[in-house]
C-alpha positions in Angstrom: 16.4 -13.6 8.1 14.6 -17.2 8.1 14.3 -18.3 4.8 10.8 -18.3 5.0 10.9 -13.9 5.8 13.3 -13.8 3.0 10.8 -14.9 0.6 7.9 -13.1 2.2 10.1 -10.2 1.8 10.8 -11.0 -1.7 7.6 -11.5 -2.5 6.6 -8.0 -1.1 9.1 -5.9 -3.0 8.1 -8.0 -6.3 4.3 -6.7 -5.9 5.6 -3.3 -4.4 7.3 -3.4 -7.8 5.2 -3.5 -10.4 2.6 -1.6 -8.6 5.5 1.2 -9.1 5.8 0.2 -12.3 1.7 1.2 -13.0 0.7 4.3 -10.6 1.6 7.6 -10.1 0.9 7.2 -6.6 -0.4 5.3 -3.5 -2.5 6.3 -0.4 -1.7 4.2 2.9 -3.3 4.9 6.5 -0.4 6.8 8.2 3.5 7.4 8.6 4.8 4.0 9.8 2.9 2.6 6.3 4.6 4.9 4.4 7.8 3.8 5.5 7.1 0.1 4.9 5.9 0.8 1.3 9.2 3.1 0.8 11.7 0.2 1.9 9.9 -2.0 -0.4 11.0 -0.1 -3.1 8.2 2.2 -3.5 9.2 5.3 -5.6 6.2 7.4 -6.5 4.5 10.0 -4.4 3.1 8.7 -1.3 -0.4 9.8 0.6 -1.2 9.2 4.1 -5.7 8.9 4.5 -5.0 9.6 8.1 -3.9 13.4 7.4 -7.4 14.2 5.3 -10.7 14.1 5.6 -12.0 11.9 2.2 -12.9 15.1 0.5 -9.3 16.2 0.9 -7.3 13.2 -0.1 -9.1 13.0 -2.8 -8.5 16.4 -3.9 -4.5 15.5 -3.1 -4.7 12.8 -5.5 -6.8 14.0 -8.1 -4.3 17.2 -8.5 -1.2 14.9 -8.0 -1.6 11.7 -10.1 -3.4 9.5 -12.4 -3.7 6.4 -11.2 -3.5 4.9 -7.9 -3.7 2.1 -5.6 -5.3 2.6 -2.3 -3.2 0.4 0.2 -5.2 0.9 3.3 -4.9 -1.6 6.4 -6.9 -5.1 5.5 -8.8 -5.5 8.5 -12.4 -4.0 9.0 -11.1 0.1 9.5 -8.5 -0.3 6.4 -11.3 -2.3 4.2 -13.7 0.2 4.8 -11.9 3.5 4.0 -10.6 1.9 1.0 -13.5 1.0 0.1 -15.1 4.9 0.3 -12.1 6.4 -0.8 -11.1 4.5 -4.3 -15.7 5.2 -4.8 -14.8 8.7 -4.5 -11.3 8.5 -6.3 -13.0 6.5 -9.5 -14.7 10.0 -10.3 -11.4 11.9 -10.7 -8.4 9.2 -12.0 -8.0 5.8 -12.3 -7.9 3.2 -9.2 -5.8 -0.2 -9.6 -8.2 -2.1 -8.0 -6.3 -5.1 -8.8 -2.5 -3.7 -7.0 -4.8 -3.7 -3.2 -6.1 -7.5 -3.9 -2.6 -9.0 -5.1 -0.7 -6.8 -2.6 -3.2 -7.5 0.2 -3.7 -11.7 -0.9 0.1 -11.7 0.1 0.0 -9.5 3.3 -2.8 -11.5 4.7 -1.4 -14.8 3.3 1.1 -14.2 6.4 -1.6 -13.0 8.9 -0.5 -9.7 8.4 -3.4 -7.4 8.9 -1.8 -4.2 8.5 0.9 -2.5 6.3 3.5 -1.8 9.0 3.1 -5.7 9.9 5.3 -6.1 7.6 8.3 -4.1 9.5 10.0 -7.0 10.9 10.8 -8.4 7.8 12.8 -5.3 6.7 15.4 -5.0 9.8 18.7 -6.9 9.0 19.4 -8.8 12.3 23.2 -10.0 12.2 
């Protein structure tokens, strides 16, 4: 693994570690995103926004968590989805918007817009 990739992976792992400490659950878009955050070290509950309507997602998350971070992608669709989900969830539970901001700043600093774009950093190359 190149030095830059190692540093990037380490930074993302540190951010996910803090998020894991501060929230009960996170929301990502799809299954590939779930795999990425698990490999980065998240051990809490993970909800997939692609599997449910916003109303159904909010109901499930509010039933299963007190604090949540919304880590949908950082493209236009993902940002819109995060805004809508966060607004609805905030009526029920605590949404840690700072977690999304910190994760997004690190992710997009390397030109990545989707959580699953981190996957190449998580593959061991011999």
